Amino acid sequence: MTAVLGRRAAPGRRAVPRRRRTRARLVWIAQHSLAIALALMFLGPLVFIALTALMSNRQALTADLWPDTWEWGNFAAVFTRAPMPRWFGNTLLYAGLATAFMLVSSVPVAYALARLRFRGGRVALVLVIAMMMLPPQVTAVPLYIVWARFGLADTLWPLILPTLFGNAFSIFLLRQFLVTIPADYSDAARVDGCGELRILLRVILPMARPAVAAVALFHFFYCWNDYYGPLLYGSTNLDNWTLSVGLASFRALHRVEWNLTMAATLLVLAPVIVVFFFAQRVFIEGVTLTGVKG
Amino acid sequence: MTRLVPAALRRRGTWTVLAFLSPWLAGFLLLGAYPLAATVYFSFHRYDLFSLEWVGLLNYEYLLRDEHAWTAVRNTLWLVAVMVPARLLFALGVAQLVVHLKAGTAFFRTVFFLPSLVPLVAGTLGFVFLLNPATGPVHALLGAAGISSPDWFGDPSWAKPGLTLLGMWGVGELMVIFMAALLDVPRHLYEAAAIDGAGPWQRFRRITLPTIAPVLLFTAVTEVITTLQYFTQAMVAAKVASGTTDLPGVQFTPGYPETSTLTFPQWLFHQGFRDFAMGYACVLALLLFAVAMAATLVLLRRFRAFTEGDLA
């Protein structure tokens, strides 16, 4: 074999030795095989849930992977066994209202922390971080007592109303984004005599749209997935169950088969995945924002 | 910062600042400071929502004798010691791999990120069924490799490893954070090191690791704090694997199999809101608070440099 064989090295550059090239190709193959193997492992459980959801009850109890008969009726059966629409509605109410309230209360706080100078600003930020790190179980008992006194302990309101007071994680995330907007924009508006509220609404918010979208999505999904909260409040009243509470008790409660349990599981996680595919960029950028550099 | 605008223009009146901060200030007082103080108060009482009785240090003494509490502490520390490093290392490894892929980066990133969005209850249900030797394929796969598979969520010594696998499956957010950090490492450092003849491991140790260290520390601390709150997956796995649940009027004791998945927040929850030993639950809450705040302090010390200066 001749040295170059059609593939000529670029002028002025040493040809890559063949051994190096073979090695690079082997590394390429090894890396991509590993990635494909990992991808199968990451997707495996989801595919498995979907396949089991379509099996007959008898087959679901075997180690079979592929459904003999495709039981599309399983999804309809889920609705006859459990009050899915009710759980769905409760979850939507919780997640929707909590997200709306969170945005209204958290955006101004994040704006002040990121873009206004005032004494105690640092302390306030440190307190936000401390609140973010505070496990919800620490304050659970006194808060439960307060809500019980208001007669709301077996509703979802104790999870919704507190979001009117800002959410530490969302405030922090928004603040991280807002500090990156150059000060010139708001200064120009200030010179024109704009008030801070106008600056926030007219100048800063339009620029912060991706961050606001990320925070809203995160909070919505946090509520959608939340199990601890709705188990603490509302789970004593069957009418106030959310999807996650219902799903966790689905099998024991309805003496239901595994295939239906997996069908219900699929119904709970499908909306999340659909939204993710439409808003993938928002998610990835938002997550990147959470990994703050120290 | 531009010189043209006098700093005074940015210094708004106290009332403006207070108005903007007011939701959070009220929240801090009502949802942070008050309940914390009340937790301390109730910890010296016996309280079940109806009768309040001063009992002094009785609740604290009970903590020393409460075997379940210490089992819960041990289980939680097991998760902190095993699951947190497993998740961090796995996420870092996957991130390294994806960053170095020549083709399909976006596709693999999406696939690896996806499971982290799966609702915890749904993911846990799937894993319990997946790892169940009678119904899941894992048993057959391990069998083909000549390994006899354990009865994961039915075996006290394998339930926590099962939860760890579940945790590693949902590692996507960490991976995305690490990918961003890895892509931030300046290219030229690697090129210089390669010229100096540094191998891949040396490049990783001497260049990558120091550069991403702050991100690693931040994620490690938040992971520890999240793991101290570990509740949902353990509770759901125990409920599904044991086939029982807590309905109005029915008691469910967490921890199945035996007490192997009983984590600290579950015990707090059980004491406070199922047995209504609320005074004692407050003692448990204060212990959790102390540990979580110690971890947060580590983080805040690192953070000082970061919060300084960049307040525009």
Coordinates of C-alpha atoms in Angstrom, one line a residue:
Chain A
M1 CA 0.0 0.0 0.0
T2 CA 1.3 3.4 -0.8
A3 CA 1.6 5.9 1.9
V4 CA -1.1 8.3 1.0
L5 CA -3.6 6.3 -1.0
G6 CA -5.8 9.1 -2.3
R7 CA -6.3 10.8 1.0
R8 CA -3.6 13.5 0.7
A9 CA -2.4 15.2 3.8
A10 CA -3.0 19.0 3.9
P11 CA 0.0 20.9 2.6
G12 CA 2.3 22.2 5.3
R13 CA 1.0 19.7 7.7
R14 CA 2.5 16.4 8.6
A15 CA 0.3 13.5 7.6
V16 CA -1.3 11.9 10.6
P17 CA 0.5 8.6 11.1
R18 CA -1.6 5.6 10.2
R19 CA -1.4 4.1 13.7
R20 CA -2.7 7.3 15.3
R21 CA -5.6 7.4 12.8
T22 CA -6.6 3.8 13.5
R23 CA -6.5 4.5 17.2
A24 CA -8.7 7.6 16.8
R25 CA -11.2 5.4 14.8
L26 CA -11.2 2.8 17.5
V27 CA -11.8 5.4 20.2
W28 CA -14.6 6.8 18.1
I29 CA -16.2 3.3 17.9
A30 CA -15.7 2.6 21.6
Q31 CA -17.2 5.9 22.6
H32 CA -20.2 5.6 20.4
S33 CA -20.8 1.9 21.4
L34 CA -20.7 2.9 25.0
A35 CA -23.1 5.8 24.4
I36 CA -25.5 3.5 22.6
A37 CA -25.4 0.9 25.4
L38 CA -26.0 3.6 27.9
A39 CA -28.9 5.0 25.9
L40 CA -30.5 1.6 25.8
M41 CA -30.2 1.4 29.6
F42 CA -31.7 4.9 30.1
L43 CA -34.6 4.2 27.7
G44 CA -35.1 0.6 28.8
P45 CA -37.3 1.2 31.9
L46 CA -39.5 3.6 29.9
V47 CA -39.9 1.1 27.0
F48 CA -40.6 -1.6 29.6
I49 CA -43.3 0.4 31.3
A50 CA -44.9 1.0 28.0
L51 CA -44.8 -2.6 26.9
T52 CA -46.2 -3.9 30.2
A53 CA -49.0 -1.3 30.0
L54 CA -50.1 -3.0 26.8
M55 CA -50.0 -6.6 28.0
S56 CA -52.8 -8.7 29.3
N57 CA -53.0 -9.1 33.0
R58 CA -51.8 -12.7 32.9
Q59 CA -48.8 -11.9 30.7
A60 CA -47.8 -8.9 32.8
L61 CA -47.1 -11.3 35.7
T62 CA -44.5 -13.2 33.6
A63 CA -41.0 -12.1 32.6
D64 CA -42.1 -11.7 29.0
L65 CA -41.0 -8.5 27.3
W66 CA -43.1 -8.4 24.2
P67 CA -47.0 -8.3 24.5
D68 CA -48.7 -11.3 22.9
T69 CA -51.8 -9.3 22.4
W70 CA -51.9 -5.5 22.4
E71 CA -54.4 -4.5 25.0
W72 CA -55.1 -0.9 24.1
G73 CA -58.2 -1.1 26.3
N74 CA -55.9 -1.0 29.4
F75 CA -55.8 2.8 29.2
A76 CA -59.6 3.0 29.2
A77 CA -59.7 0.4 32.0
V78 CA -57.6 2.7 34.2
F79 CA -60.3 5.3 34.1
T80 CA -63.0 2.9 35.2
R81 CA -60.9 1.7 38.1
A82 CA -59.7 5.0 39.5
P83 CA -61.0 8.6 39.5
M84 CA -58.2 9.7 37.1
P85 CA -60.0 12.8 35.9
R86 CA -60.4 14.0 39.4
W87 CA -56.7 13.3 40.3
F88 CA -55.7 15.0 37.1
G89 CA -57.8 18.0 37.8
N90 CA -56.5 18.3 41.4
T91 CA -52.9 18.0 40.1
L92 CA -53.5 20.6 37.4
L93 CA -55.1 23.0 39.9
Y94 CA -52.2 22.6 42.3
A95 CA -49.5 22.9 39.7
G96 CA -51.2 25.7 37.7
L97 CA -52.1 28.0 40.6
A98 CA -48.8 27.4 42.5
T99 CA -46.8 28.3 39.4
A100 CA -48.8 31.4 38.7
F101 CA -48.6 32.6 42.3
M102 CA -44.9 31.8 42.4
L103 CA -44.1 33.9 39.3
V104 CA -46.1 36.9 40.5
S105 CA -44.3 36.9 43.9
S106 CA -40.8 35.7 42.9
V107 CA -40.0 37.9 39.9
P108 CA -40.0 41.2 41.8
V109 CA -37.9 39.7 44.6
A110 CA -35.3 38.4 42.2
Y111 CA -35.3 41.7 40.4
A112 CA -34.5 43.6 43.7
L113 CA -31.8 41.1 44.6
A114 CA -30.2 41.2 41.3
R115 CA -30.5 44.8 40.1
L116 CA -31.2 47.2 43.0
R117 CA -28.5 48.4 45.4
F118 CA -29.5 48.5 49.0
R119 CA -28.1 47.8 52.5
G120 CA -28.6 44.2 53.5
G121 CA -28.8 43.0 49.9
R122 CA -26.1 40.4 50.5
V123 CA -27.7 39.2 53.7
A124 CA -31.1 38.9 51.9
L125 CA -29.4 36.8 49.2
V126 CA -27.7 34.6 51.7
L127 CA -31.1 34.1 53.5
V128 CA -32.7 33.1 50.2
I129 CA -30.0 30.5 49.7
A130 CA -30.5 29.2 53.2
M131 CA -34.3 29.0 52.7
M132 CA -33.6 27.1 49.5
M133 CA -31.5 24.6 51.4
L134 CA -34.0 24.2 54.2
P135 CA -35.6 20.8 54.1
P136 CA -39.4 21.2 54.0
Q137 CA -39.8 18.6 56.8
V138 CA -38.1 20.9 59.3
T139 CA -40.9 23.4 59.4
A140 CA -43.7 20.9 58.6
V141 CA -45.2 20.4 62.1
P142 CA -45.9 24.1 63.1
L143 CA -47.2 24.9 59.6
Y144 CA -49.5 21.8 59.6
I145 CA -50.8 23.0 63.0
V146 CA -51.6 26.5 61.5
W147 CA -53.4 25.0 58.5
A148 CA -55.3 22.6 60.7
R149 CA -56.5 25.6 62.7
F150 CA -57.7 27.2 59.5
G151 CA -59.5 23.9 58.7
L152 CA -57.4 23.5 55.5
A153 CA -55.2 20.6 56.5
D154 CA -57.0 18.1 54.3
T155 CA -57.0 20.3 51.2
L156 CA -54.3 21.3 48.7
W157 CA -54.4 25.0 49.7
P158 CA -51.5 24.7 52.2
L159 CA -49.4 23.8 49.1
I160 CA -50.7 26.5 46.8
L161 CA -51.1 29.6 49.1
P162 CA -47.5 29.7 50.4
T163 CA -46.2 30.2 46.8
L164 CA -47.7 33.8 47.1
F165 CA -44.7 34.5 49.3
G166 CA -42.1 33.7 46.7
N167 CA -40.2 30.4 46.2
A168 CA -36.6 30.5 47.2
F169 CA -35.3 28.2 44.5
S170 CA -37.1 30.2 41.8
I171 CA -35.9 33.5 43.2
F172 CA -32.4 32.3 43.2
L173 CA -32.5 31.0 39.7
L174 CA -34.1 34.2 38.3
R175 CA -31.6 36.3 40.2
Q176 CA -28.7 34.3 38.6
F177 CA -30.1 35.2 35.2
L178 CA -31.0 38.8 35.9
V179 CA -27.5 39.8 37.1
T180 CA -26.2 38.8 33.7
I181 CA -28.2 41.5 31.9
P182 CA -25.9 44.6 31.5
A183 CA -26.8 47.5 33.8
D184 CA -26.8 49.9 30.9
Y185 CA -30.3 48.9 29.8
S186 CA -32.0 49.8 33.1
D187 CA -29.7 52.9 33.5
A188 CA -30.9 54.2 30.2
A189 CA -34.5 53.8 31.3
R190 CA -33.7 55.4 34.7
V191 CA -32.2 58.5 33.0
D192 CA -35.5 58.8 31.1
G193 CA -37.3 58.8 34.5
C194 CA -38.7 55.3 34.5
G195 CA -39.8 53.8 37.8
E196 CA -38.4 50.5 38.8
L197 CA -41.7 48.7 38.2
R198 CA -41.8 50.0 34.6
I199 CA -38.2 49.0 34.1
L200 CA -38.9 45.5 35.4
L201 CA -42.0 45.0 33.2
R202 CA -40.9 46.8 30.1
V203 CA -37.1 46.4 29.9
I204 CA -36.0 43.5 32.0
L205 CA -38.8 40.9 31.7
P206 CA -38.8 40.8 27.9
M207 CA -35.1 40.0 28.0
A208 CA -35.5 37.5 30.8
R209 CA -38.2 35.5 29.0
P210 CA -36.1 32.2 28.8
A211 CA -35.3 32.3 32.5
V212 CA -38.9 33.0 33.4
A213 CA -40.0 30.2 31.2
A214 CA -37.5 27.8 32.8
V215 CA -38.5 28.7 36.3
A216 CA -42.2 28.4 35.5
L217 CA -41.7 24.9 33.9
F218 CA -39.5 23.7 36.8
H219 CA -42.1 24.8 39.3
F220 CA -45.0 23.3 37.4
F221 CA -43.2 20.0 37.1
Y222 CA -42.1 20.1 40.7
C223 CA -45.8 20.4 41.7
W224 CA -46.9 17.8 39.1
N225 CA -44.4 15.3 40.5
D226 CA -44.7 16.3 44.2
Y227 CA -45.6 13.4 46.4
Y228 CA -44.6 14.6 49.9
G229 CA -46.7 17.7 49.8
P230 CA -50.0 16.2 48.7
L231 CA -49.4 13.2 51.0
L232 CA -49.1 15.5 53.9
Y233 CA -52.1 17.7 53.0
G234 CA -55.1 16.4 51.2
S235 CA -54.3 12.7 51.3
T236 CA -56.7 12.1 54.2
N237 CA -59.5 13.1 51.9
L238 CA -59.9 10.9 48.8
D239 CA -61.4 13.8 46.9
N240 CA -58.2 15.8 47.1
W241 CA -55.7 13.2 45.9
T242 CA -53.3 14.2 43.2
L243 CA -51.9 11.9 40.5
S244 CA -48.8 11.1 42.4
V245 CA -50.7 10.2 45.6
G246 CA -53.2 8.2 43.6
L247 CA -50.6 6.4 41.6
A248 CA -48.6 5.4 44.7
S249 CA -51.6 3.7 46.2
F250 CA -53.2 2.6 42.9
R251 CA -52.4 -1.1 43.1
A252 CA -53.2 -1.6 46.8
L253 CA -56.3 0.6 46.6
H254 CA -58.0 -0.8 43.6
R255 CA -56.7 -4.4 43.8
V256 CA -55.5 -3.7 40.4
E257 CA -53.3 -5.7 38.1
W258 CA -49.7 -4.7 37.1
N259 CA -50.6 -4.0 33.5
L260 CA -53.1 -1.4 34.6
T261 CA -50.7 0.0 37.1
M262 CA -48.1 0.5 34.4
A263 CA -50.8 2.0 32.1
A264 CA -51.6 4.5 34.8
T265 CA -47.9 5.2 35.3
L266 CA -47.6 5.9 31.6
L267 CA -50.5 8.3 31.7
V268 CA -48.9 10.2 34.5
L269 CA -45.5 10.5 32.9
A270 CA -46.6 11.1 29.3
P271 CA -47.6 14.8 29.7
V272 CA -44.2 15.5 31.2
I273 CA -42.4 13.9 28.3
V274 CA -44.6 15.6 25.7
V275 CA -43.9 19.0 27.2
F276 CA -40.2 18.3 27.4
F277 CA -40.0 17.6 23.7
F278 CA -41.6 20.9 23.0
A279 CA -39.6 22.9 25.4
Q280 CA -36.3 21.0 25.5
R281 CA -34.1 24.1 25.1
V282 CA -35.8 25.9 28.0
F283 CA -35.1 22.9 30.2
I284 CA -31.5 22.4 29.3
E285 CA -30.7 26.1 29.6
G286 CA -32.6 26.3 32.9
V287 CA -30.7 23.3 34.4
T288 CA -27.4 24.8 33.3
L289 CA -28.4 27.9 35.2
T290 CA -28.8 25.9 38.4
G291 CA -25.2 24.6 38.3
V292 CA -23.8 27.8 39.6
K293 CA -20.1 28.5 39.4
G294 CA -18.6 29.2 42.8
Chain B
M1 CA -20.9 49.6 35.2
T2 CA -21.0 52.8 33.3
R3 CA -19.5 56.0 34.8
L4 CA -21.9 58.3 33.1
V5 CA -24.8 57.3 35.4
P6 CA -24.4 58.5 38.9
A7 CA -24.6 55.7 41.4
A8 CA -27.3 57.7 43.2
L9 CA -29.7 57.0 40.4
R10 CA -29.5 53.3 41.1
R11 CA -29.9 53.8 44.8
R12 CA -33.7 53.7 45.0
G13 CA -35.6 54.6 48.1
T14 CA -36.0 52.1 50.9
W15 CA -39.7 51.8 50.2
T16 CA -39.2 50.8 46.6
V17 CA -36.8 48.0 47.7
L18 CA -39.1 46.9 50.5
A19 CA -42.1 46.8 48.1
F20 CA -40.2 44.5 45.7
L21 CA -38.9 42.3 48.5
S22 CA -42.2 42.3 50.5
P23 CA -43.5 38.9 49.3
W24 CA -40.3 37.2 50.3
L25 CA -39.9 39.1 53.6
A26 CA -43.4 38.1 54.6
G27 CA -42.7 34.5 53.5
F28 CA -39.4 34.4 55.4
L29 CA -41.2 35.4 58.6
L30 CA -44.3 33.3 58.2
L31 CA -42.9 30.2 56.5
G32 CA -39.3 30.3 57.8
A33 CA -38.7 32.1 61.0
Y34 CA -42.0 31.5 62.8
P35 CA -42.2 27.7 62.1
L36 CA -38.6 27.3 63.1
A37 CA -39.2 29.1 66.5
A38 CA -42.4 27.1 66.9
T39 CA -40.6 23.8 66.2
V40 CA -38.2 24.6 69.1
Y41 CA -41.3 25.5 71.3
F42 CA -43.2 22.3 70.5
S43 CA -40.2 20.1 70.9
F44 CA -40.6 20.7 74.7
H45 CA -44.2 19.7 74.6
R46 CA -46.4 16.7 74.0
Y47 CA -48.9 17.8 71.3
D48 CA -51.4 15.9 69.2
L49 CA -53.4 18.8 67.7
F50 CA -55.7 18.7 70.8
S51 CA -53.9 18.8 74.0
L52 CA -50.7 20.7 74.7
E53 CA -48.6 19.6 77.6
W54 CA -45.1 20.8 78.8
V55 CA -42.8 17.7 79.1
G56 CA -39.4 19.4 79.3
L57 CA -36.7 17.3 77.8
L58 CA -38.7 14.1 77.6
N59 CA -38.9 14.2 73.8
Y60 CA -35.1 14.6 73.5
E61 CA -34.6 11.7 75.9
Y62 CA -36.9 9.6 73.9
L63 CA -34.8 10.2 70.8
L64 CA -31.9 8.5 72.4
R65 CA -34.0 5.4 73.1
D66 CA -35.9 5.4 69.8
E67 CA -34.4 2.5 67.8
H68 CA -36.3 3.4 64.6
A69 CA -34.9 6.9 64.6
W70 CA -31.4 5.6 64.6
T71 CA -32.2 3.0 62.0
A72 CA -33.6 5.9 59.9
V73 CA -30.4 7.9 60.5
R74 CA -28.2 4.9 59.4
N75 CA -30.3 4.4 56.3
T76 CA -30.1 8.0 55.4
L77 CA -26.4 8.1 56.0
W78 CA -26.0 5.0 53.8
L79 CA -27.7 6.9 51.0
V80 CA -25.5 9.9 51.5
A81 CA -22.4 7.8 51.5
V82 CA -23.2 5.6 48.6
M83 CA -25.9 7.1 46.4
V84 CA -24.5 10.7 46.3
P85 CA -21.0 9.6 45.2
A86 CA -22.5 7.1 42.8
R87 CA -24.7 9.7 41.2
L88 CA -22.0 12.3 41.0
L89 CA -19.4 10.0 39.5
F90 CA -21.9 8.5 37.1
A91 CA -23.1 11.9 36.0
L92 CA -19.5 13.1 35.5
G93 CA -18.6 10.0 33.5
V94 CA -21.7 10.3 31.2
A95 CA -21.1 14.1 30.8
Q96 CA -17.4 13.4 29.8
L97 CA -18.6 10.8 27.3
V98 CA -21.3 13.0 25.7
V99 CA -18.9 16.0 25.5
H100 CA -16.3 14.0 23.7
L101 CA -18.8 12.3 21.2
K102 CA -18.2 13.4 17.6
A103 CA -21.7 12.5 16.4
G104 CA -25.1 12.6 17.9
T105 CA -24.3 14.8 21.0
A106 CA -27.8 16.4 21.0
F107 CA -29.5 13.0 20.7
F108 CA -27.6 11.4 23.5
R109 CA -28.0 14.4 25.7
T110 CA -31.7 14.2 25.3
V111 CA -31.9 10.5 26.0
F112 CA -29.7 10.7 29.1
F113 CA -31.6 13.7 30.4
L114 CA -35.1 12.4 29.8
P115 CA -35.4 10.0 32.9
S116 CA -34.6 12.8 35.3
L117 CA -38.0 14.3 34.3
V118 CA -40.0 11.2 35.0
P119 CA -42.2 11.8 38.0
L120 CA -40.6 10.1 41.0
V121 CA -43.6 8.0 41.8
A122 CA -43.9 6.8 38.3
G123 CA -40.2 6.0 38.0
T124 CA -40.2 4.2 41.3
L125 CA -43.2 2.1 40.3
G126 CA -41.4 1.2 37.0
F127 CA -38.2 0.2 38.8
V128 CA -40.0 -2.0 41.4
F129 CA -41.7 -3.9 38.6
L130 CA -38.6 -3.9 36.4
L131 CA -36.3 -5.4 39.1
N132 CA -38.9 -7.8 40.4
P133 CA -37.4 -11.3 39.6
A134 CA -40.8 -12.7 38.6
T135 CA -41.9 -10.0 36.3
G136 CA -38.9 -8.0 35.1
P137 CA -36.2 -8.7 32.6
V138 CA -33.3 -7.8 34.9
H139 CA -33.5 -11.2 36.5
A140 CA -33.2 -12.9 33.1
L141 CA -30.4 -10.6 31.9
L142 CA -28.4 -11.2 35.0
G143 CA -29.1 -14.9 34.8
A144 CA -27.7 -15.0 31.2
A145 CA -24.5 -13.5 32.6
G146 CA -24.5 -16.2 35.3
I147 CA -25.4 -14.0 38.1
S148 CA -28.3 -14.9 40.3
S149 CA -30.4 -11.8 40.8
P150 CA -31.5 -10.7 44.2
D151 CA -35.1 -9.9 45.1
W152 CA -34.2 -6.2 45.1
F153 CA -37.1 -4.4 46.8
G154 CA -38.2 -7.5 48.7
D155 CA -34.8 -8.1 50.3
P156 CA -33.6 -5.8 53.2
S157 CA -30.0 -5.9 52.0
W158 CA -30.8 -5.1 48.4
A159 CA -33.5 -2.5 48.7
K160 CA -31.1 0.5 49.1
P161 CA -28.9 -0.6 46.2
G162 CA -32.1 -0.8 44.2
L163 CA -32.9 2.8 45.1
T164 CA -29.4 3.7 44.2
L165 CA -29.9 2.3 40.7
L166 CA -33.1 4.3 40.5
G167 CA -31.1 7.4 41.5
M168 CA -28.5 6.8 38.9
W169 CA -31.1 6.4 36.2
G170 CA -32.4 9.9 37.0
V171 CA -29.0 11.6 36.8
G172 CA -29.8 13.8 33.8
E173 CA -29.9 17.1 35.5
L174 CA -26.5 16.6 37.0
M175 CA -25.1 15.5 33.7
V176 CA -26.3 18.7 32.0
I177 CA -24.7 20.8 34.7
F178 CA -21.4 18.9 34.4
M179 CA -21.6 19.1 30.6
A180 CA -21.8 22.9 30.8
A181 CA -18.9 23.0 33.3
L182 CA -16.7 20.7 31.1
L183 CA -17.4 22.8 28.0
D184 CA -16.2 25.8 29.9
V185 CA -12.7 24.4 30.5
P186 CA -10.5 26.5 28.1
R187 CA -9.4 24.5 25.1
H188 CA -5.9 25.8 25.0
L189 CA -5.1 24.3 28.4
Y190 CA -5.7 20.8 27.0
E191 CA -3.7 21.5 23.9
A192 CA -0.8 22.8 25.9
A193 CA -0.9 19.8 28.1
A194 CA -1.0 17.4 25.2
I195 CA 2.1 19.1 23.8
D196 CA 3.8 18.5 27.1
G197 CA 2.9 14.9 26.7
A198 CA 0.2 14.6 29.4
G199 CA -2.0 11.5 29.1
P200 CA -5.8 11.6 29.3
W201 CA -5.8 10.8 33.0
Q202 CA -3.3 13.5 33.8
R203 CA -5.2 16.0 31.7
F204 CA -8.3 15.1 33.6
R205 CA -6.7 15.4 37.0
R206 CA -4.6 18.5 36.5
I207 CA -6.9 20.5 34.2
T208 CA -10.5 19.3 34.2
L209 CA -10.9 18.6 37.9
P210 CA -9.5 21.9 39.2
T211 CA -11.5 23.9 36.7
I212 CA -14.8 22.2 37.5
A213 CA -14.2 21.9 41.2
P214 CA -16.5 24.8 42.2
V215 CA -19.4 23.2 40.3
L216 CA -18.6 19.8 41.7
L217 CA -18.7 21.2 45.2
F218 CA -22.0 23.1 44.7
T219 CA -23.7 20.0 43.2
A220 CA -22.2 17.7 45.9
V221 CA -23.6 19.9 48.7
T222 CA -27.1 20.2 47.1
E223 CA -27.1 16.5 46.5
V224 CA -26.3 15.8 50.1
I225 CA -29.1 18.1 51.2
T226 CA -31.6 16.5 48.7
T227 CA -30.6 13.1 50.0
L228 CA -31.2 14.1 53.6
Q229 CA -34.8 14.8 52.4
Y230 CA -35.0 11.4 50.7
F231 CA -38.7 10.4 51.0
T232 CA -40.7 9.7 47.9
Q233 CA -38.8 6.9 46.2
A234 CA -38.3 5.0 49.5
M235 CA -41.9 5.4 50.6
V236 CA -43.4 4.4 47.2
A237 CA -41.0 1.5 46.7
A238 CA -42.0 0.2 50.2
K239 CA -45.7 0.6 49.4
V240 CA -45.6 -1.0 46.0
A241 CA -43.3 -3.8 47.0
S242 CA -45.3 -4.7 50.1
G243 CA -48.7 -4.2 48.3
T244 CA -50.0 -2.0 51.1
T245 CA -50.7 1.7 51.4
D246 CA -51.9 4.3 53.9
L247 CA -55.6 5.0 53.3
P248 CA -57.8 7.0 55.6
G249 CA -58.1 4.6 58.6
V250 CA -55.3 2.3 57.5
Q251 CA -51.8 2.7 58.9
F252 CA -48.8 2.1 56.8
T253 CA -45.4 1.7 58.5
P254 CA -42.6 2.8 56.2
G255 CA -39.4 0.9 55.7
Y256 CA -40.4 -2.4 53.9
P257 CA -38.6 -4.8 53.6
E258 CA -38.1 -4.8 57.4
T259 CA -36.8 -1.3 58.1
S260 CA -34.3 -1.2 55.3
T261 CA -35.9 1.7 53.4
L262 CA -36.9 3.7 56.5
T263 CA -35.3 7.1 55.9
F264 CA -35.2 10.0 58.4
P265 CA -37.9 12.2 56.8
Q266 CA -40.2 9.2 56.6
W267 CA -39.8 8.6 60.3
L268 CA -40.4 12.3 61.0
F269 CA -43.5 12.2 58.8
H270 CA -44.8 9.0 60.4
Q271 CA -44.3 10.3 64.0
G272 CA -45.7 13.8 63.3
F273 CA -48.6 13.1 60.9
R274 CA -49.6 9.5 61.3
D275 CA -49.0 9.0 65.0
F276 CA -49.5 12.7 65.8
A277 CA -46.5 12.7 68.2
M278 CA -45.9 16.2 67.0
G279 CA -43.6 17.3 69.9
Y280 CA -41.3 14.4 69.2
A281 CA -41.5 15.0 65.4
C282 CA -40.2 18.5 66.2
V283 CA -37.1 17.0 67.9
L284 CA -36.5 15.0 64.8
A285 CA -37.0 18.1 62.7
L286 CA -34.4 20.0 64.7
L287 CA -31.9 17.2 64.2
L288 CA -32.5 17.3 60.4
F289 CA -32.2 21.1 60.5
A290 CA -28.8 21.0 62.2
V291 CA -27.4 18.6 59.7
A292 CA -28.8 20.4 56.7
M293 CA -27.6 23.8 57.9
A294 CA -24.1 22.4 58.5
A295 CA -24.0 21.4 54.8
T296 CA -25.4 24.7 53.7
L297 CA -22.7 26.6 55.6
V298 CA -20.0 24.7 53.7
L299 CA -21.7 25.9 50.6
L300 CA -22.2 29.5 51.7
R301 CA -18.5 29.8 52.6
R302 CA -17.6 28.9 49.0
F303 CA -20.3 31.2 47.8
R304 CA -18.9 34.4 49.5
A305 CA -16.5 35.0 46.6
F306 CA -19.4 34.5 44.2
T307 CA -21.9 36.8 45.8
E308 CA -19.4 39.5 46.3
G309 CA -18.9 42.0 43.6
D310 CA -21.4 40.9 41.0
L311 CA -24.2 42.8 42.6
A312 CA -24.7 45.3 39.8

